[in-house]
Short mmCIF file of C-alpha atoms in Angstrom, two decimals:
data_model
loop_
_atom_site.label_atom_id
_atom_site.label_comp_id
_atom_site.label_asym_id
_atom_site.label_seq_id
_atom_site.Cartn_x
_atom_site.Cartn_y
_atom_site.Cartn_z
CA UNK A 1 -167.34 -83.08 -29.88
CA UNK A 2 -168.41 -80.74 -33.24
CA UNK A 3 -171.25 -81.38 -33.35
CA UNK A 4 -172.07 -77.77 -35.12
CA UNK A 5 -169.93 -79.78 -38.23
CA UNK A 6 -172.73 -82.29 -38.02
CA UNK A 7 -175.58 -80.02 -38.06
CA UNK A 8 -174.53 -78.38 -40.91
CA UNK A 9 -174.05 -81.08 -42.99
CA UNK A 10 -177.31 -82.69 -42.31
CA UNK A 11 -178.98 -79.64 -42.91
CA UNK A 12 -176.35 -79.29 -46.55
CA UNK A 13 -178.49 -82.80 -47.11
CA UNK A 14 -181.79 -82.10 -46.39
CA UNK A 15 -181.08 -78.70 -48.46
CA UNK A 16 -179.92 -80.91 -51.40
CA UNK A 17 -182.85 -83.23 -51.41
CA UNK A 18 -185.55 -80.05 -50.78
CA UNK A 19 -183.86 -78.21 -54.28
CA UNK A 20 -184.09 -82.15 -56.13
CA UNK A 21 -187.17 -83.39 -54.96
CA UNK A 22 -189.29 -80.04 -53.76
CA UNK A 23 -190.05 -79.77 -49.86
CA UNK A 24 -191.94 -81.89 -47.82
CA UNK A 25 -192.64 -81.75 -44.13
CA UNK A 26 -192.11 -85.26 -43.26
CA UNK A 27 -188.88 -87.44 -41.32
CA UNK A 28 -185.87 -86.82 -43.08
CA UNK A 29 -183.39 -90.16 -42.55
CA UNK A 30 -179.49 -89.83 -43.37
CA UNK A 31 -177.09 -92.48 -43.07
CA UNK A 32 -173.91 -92.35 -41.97
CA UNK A 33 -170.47 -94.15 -42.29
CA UNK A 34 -169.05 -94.39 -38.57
CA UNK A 35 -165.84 -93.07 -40.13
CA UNK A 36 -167.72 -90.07 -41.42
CA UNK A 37 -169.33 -88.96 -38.02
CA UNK A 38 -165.51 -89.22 -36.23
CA UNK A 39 -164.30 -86.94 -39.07
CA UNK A 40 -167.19 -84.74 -38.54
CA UNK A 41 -167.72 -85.16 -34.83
CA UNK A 42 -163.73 -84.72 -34.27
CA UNK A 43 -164.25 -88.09 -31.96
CA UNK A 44 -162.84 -91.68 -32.54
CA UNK A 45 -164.97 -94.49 -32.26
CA UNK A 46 -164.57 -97.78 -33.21
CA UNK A 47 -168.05 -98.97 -34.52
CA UNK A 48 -171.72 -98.29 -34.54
CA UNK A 49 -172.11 -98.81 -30.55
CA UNK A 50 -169.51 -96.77 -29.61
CA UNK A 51 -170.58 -93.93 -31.81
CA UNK A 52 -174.55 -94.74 -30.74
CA UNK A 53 -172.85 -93.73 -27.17
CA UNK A 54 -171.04 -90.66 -27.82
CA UNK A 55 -174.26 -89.25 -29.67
CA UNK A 56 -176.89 -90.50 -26.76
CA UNK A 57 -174.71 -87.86 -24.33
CA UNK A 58 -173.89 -85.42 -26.97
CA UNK A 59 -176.02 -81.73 -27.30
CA UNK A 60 -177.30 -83.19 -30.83
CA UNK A 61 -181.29 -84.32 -29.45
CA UNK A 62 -182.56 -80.97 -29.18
CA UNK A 63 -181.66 -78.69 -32.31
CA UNK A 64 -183.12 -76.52 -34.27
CA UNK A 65 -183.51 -79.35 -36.04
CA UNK A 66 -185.93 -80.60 -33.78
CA UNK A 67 -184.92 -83.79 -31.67
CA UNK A 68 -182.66 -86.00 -33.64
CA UNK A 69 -182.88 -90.09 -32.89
CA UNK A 70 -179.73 -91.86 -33.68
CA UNK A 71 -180.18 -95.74 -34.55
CA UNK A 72 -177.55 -98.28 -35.85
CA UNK A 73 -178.52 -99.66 -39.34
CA UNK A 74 -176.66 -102.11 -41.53
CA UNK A 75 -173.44 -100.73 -40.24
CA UNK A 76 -173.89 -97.50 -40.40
CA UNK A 77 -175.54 -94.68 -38.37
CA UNK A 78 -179.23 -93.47 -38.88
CA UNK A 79 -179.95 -90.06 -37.81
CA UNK A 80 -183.68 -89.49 -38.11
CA UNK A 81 -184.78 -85.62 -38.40
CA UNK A 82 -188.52 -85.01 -37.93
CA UNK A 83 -190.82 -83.22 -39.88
CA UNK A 84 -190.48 -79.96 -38.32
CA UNK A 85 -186.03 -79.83 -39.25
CA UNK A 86 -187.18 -80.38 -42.71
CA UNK A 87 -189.42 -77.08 -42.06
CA UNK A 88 -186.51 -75.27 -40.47
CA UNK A 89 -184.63 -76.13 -43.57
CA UNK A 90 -186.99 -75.12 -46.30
CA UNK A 91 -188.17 -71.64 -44.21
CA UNK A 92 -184.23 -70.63 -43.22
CA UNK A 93 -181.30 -71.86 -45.68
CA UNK A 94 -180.97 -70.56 -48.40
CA UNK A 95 -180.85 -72.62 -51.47
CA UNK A 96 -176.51 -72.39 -52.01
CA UNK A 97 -176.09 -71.09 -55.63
CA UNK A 98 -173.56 -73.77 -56.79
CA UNK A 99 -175.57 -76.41 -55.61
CA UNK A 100 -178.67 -75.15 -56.94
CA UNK A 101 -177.21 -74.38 -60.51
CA UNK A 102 -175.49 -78.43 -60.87
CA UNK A 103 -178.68 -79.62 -59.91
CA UNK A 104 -180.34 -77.76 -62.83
CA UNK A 105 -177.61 -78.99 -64.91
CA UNK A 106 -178.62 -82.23 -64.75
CA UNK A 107 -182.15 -81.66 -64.69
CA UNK A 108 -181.89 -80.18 -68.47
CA UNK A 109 -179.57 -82.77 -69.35
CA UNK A 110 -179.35 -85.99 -68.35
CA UNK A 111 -175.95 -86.71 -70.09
CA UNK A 112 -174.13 -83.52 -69.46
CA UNK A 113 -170.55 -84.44 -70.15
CA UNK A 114 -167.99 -84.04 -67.60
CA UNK A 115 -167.06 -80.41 -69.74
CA UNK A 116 -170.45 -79.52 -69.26
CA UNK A 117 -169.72 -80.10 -65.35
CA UNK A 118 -166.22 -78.14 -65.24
CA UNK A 119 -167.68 -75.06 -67.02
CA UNK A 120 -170.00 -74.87 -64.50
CA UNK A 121 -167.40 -75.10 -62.26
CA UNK A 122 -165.58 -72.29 -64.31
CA UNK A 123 -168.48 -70.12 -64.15
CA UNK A 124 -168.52 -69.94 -60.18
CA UNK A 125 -164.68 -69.64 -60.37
CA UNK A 126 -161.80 -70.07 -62.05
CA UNK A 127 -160.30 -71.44 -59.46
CA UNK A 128 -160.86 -74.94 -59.09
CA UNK A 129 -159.57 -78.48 -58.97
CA UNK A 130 -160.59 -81.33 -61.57
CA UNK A 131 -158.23 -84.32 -60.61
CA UNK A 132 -158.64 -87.89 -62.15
CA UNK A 133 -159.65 -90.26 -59.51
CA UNK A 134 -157.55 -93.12 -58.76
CA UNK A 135 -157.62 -96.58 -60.99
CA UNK A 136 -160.19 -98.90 -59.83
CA UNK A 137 -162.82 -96.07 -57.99
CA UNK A 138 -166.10 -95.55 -58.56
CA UNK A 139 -165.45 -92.05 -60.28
CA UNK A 140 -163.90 -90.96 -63.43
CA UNK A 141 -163.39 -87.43 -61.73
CA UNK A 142 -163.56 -84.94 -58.58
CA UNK A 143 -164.11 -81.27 -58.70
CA UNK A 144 -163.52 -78.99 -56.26
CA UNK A 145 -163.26 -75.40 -55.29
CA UNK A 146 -160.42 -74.10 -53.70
CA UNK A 147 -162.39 -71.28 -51.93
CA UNK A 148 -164.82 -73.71 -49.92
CA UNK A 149 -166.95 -70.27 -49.36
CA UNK A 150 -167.76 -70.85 -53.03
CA UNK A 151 -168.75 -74.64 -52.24
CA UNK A 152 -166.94 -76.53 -49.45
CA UNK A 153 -167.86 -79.89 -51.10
CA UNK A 154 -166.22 -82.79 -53.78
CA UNK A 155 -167.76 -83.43 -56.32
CA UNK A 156 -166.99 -87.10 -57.76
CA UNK A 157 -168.50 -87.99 -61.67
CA UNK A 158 -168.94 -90.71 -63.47
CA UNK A 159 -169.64 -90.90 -67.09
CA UNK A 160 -171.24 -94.48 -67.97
CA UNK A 161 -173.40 -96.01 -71.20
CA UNK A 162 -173.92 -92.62 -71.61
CA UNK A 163 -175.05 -90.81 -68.35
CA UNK A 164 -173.13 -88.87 -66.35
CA UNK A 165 -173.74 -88.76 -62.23
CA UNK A 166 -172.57 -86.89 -59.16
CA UNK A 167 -172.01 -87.71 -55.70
CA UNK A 168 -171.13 -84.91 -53.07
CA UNK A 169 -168.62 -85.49 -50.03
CA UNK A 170 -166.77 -83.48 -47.35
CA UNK A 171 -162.69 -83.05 -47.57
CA UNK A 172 -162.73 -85.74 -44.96
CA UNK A 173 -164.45 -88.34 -46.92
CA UNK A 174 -162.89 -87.66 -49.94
CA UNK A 175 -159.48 -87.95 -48.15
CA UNK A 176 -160.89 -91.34 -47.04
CA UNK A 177 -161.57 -92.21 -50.51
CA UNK A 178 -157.97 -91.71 -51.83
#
């Protein structure tokens, strides 16, 4: 089990949330699609018990996170981090650049264009993806680097009634998606 893949994602979250909403030493909850923790985890399960199982004997309780609780919620999976991972997070990762500078893009405008998003993209590097998304999704758009150790995530945007949002996934979900 990867559980290292895990970690780091939850921690990518928390991150995300800390450079959004400021830091706060409280219980951090994340949710998870079972599908998403097999692609992480490198596991197969079929649904929430299953994957309640493998994480009860996994290494994931004690981390630097502090001791992660794993509950089954509405179908998905809710990994609870306690006050002292968001700590961890906010005194020992860095804020990632990328991340940091499309948050601020939508923080000075609220209906930043999806132009607006690719030259940011084109300011980190050149080389990048911008594909349409599929008839019928939920996004106009995803964006993507193809050095992950620029940004290893997918960026999917929608422009509606005149507001434009983001949602981040990993390569695995977004292969889900398509």
């Amino acid at each position: 089990m990867n559980t290292e893949k895990l970690i780091k994602n939850i921690i990518d979250q928390i991150k995300e949330a800390q450079i959004k909403l400021g830091f706060a030493k409280e219980t951090t909850r994340l949710y998870y699609p079972v599908e998403s923790l097999n692609a992480m985890l490198g596991i197969h399960t079929d649904n929430d018990e299953e994957m309640l199982e493998a994480l009860g004997s996994s290494d994931l309780h004690d981390t630097e996170l502090g001791q992660l609780h794993f509950s089954a919620h509405k179908g998905r999976i809710e990994i609870s981090v306690p006050p002292e991972g968001a700590a961890y997070v906010h005194e020992h990762v860095e804020e990632p650049a990328f991340l940091k500078a499309m948050i601020e893009l939508f923080r000075q405008n609220h209906h930043c264009s999806v132009a607006d998003i690719r030259a940011l993209f084109e300011s980190f590097s050149k080389d990048y993806v911008c594909e349409k998304m599929p008839e019928g999704s939920d996004f106009d758009e995803v964006l993507y680097f193809k050095d992950a150790s620029v940004d290893a995530y997918y960026y999917c945007v929608k422009e509606e009634m005149g507001h434009t949002i983001y949602h981040r996934f990993t390569k695995e979900d977004m292969e889900n998606l398509w």
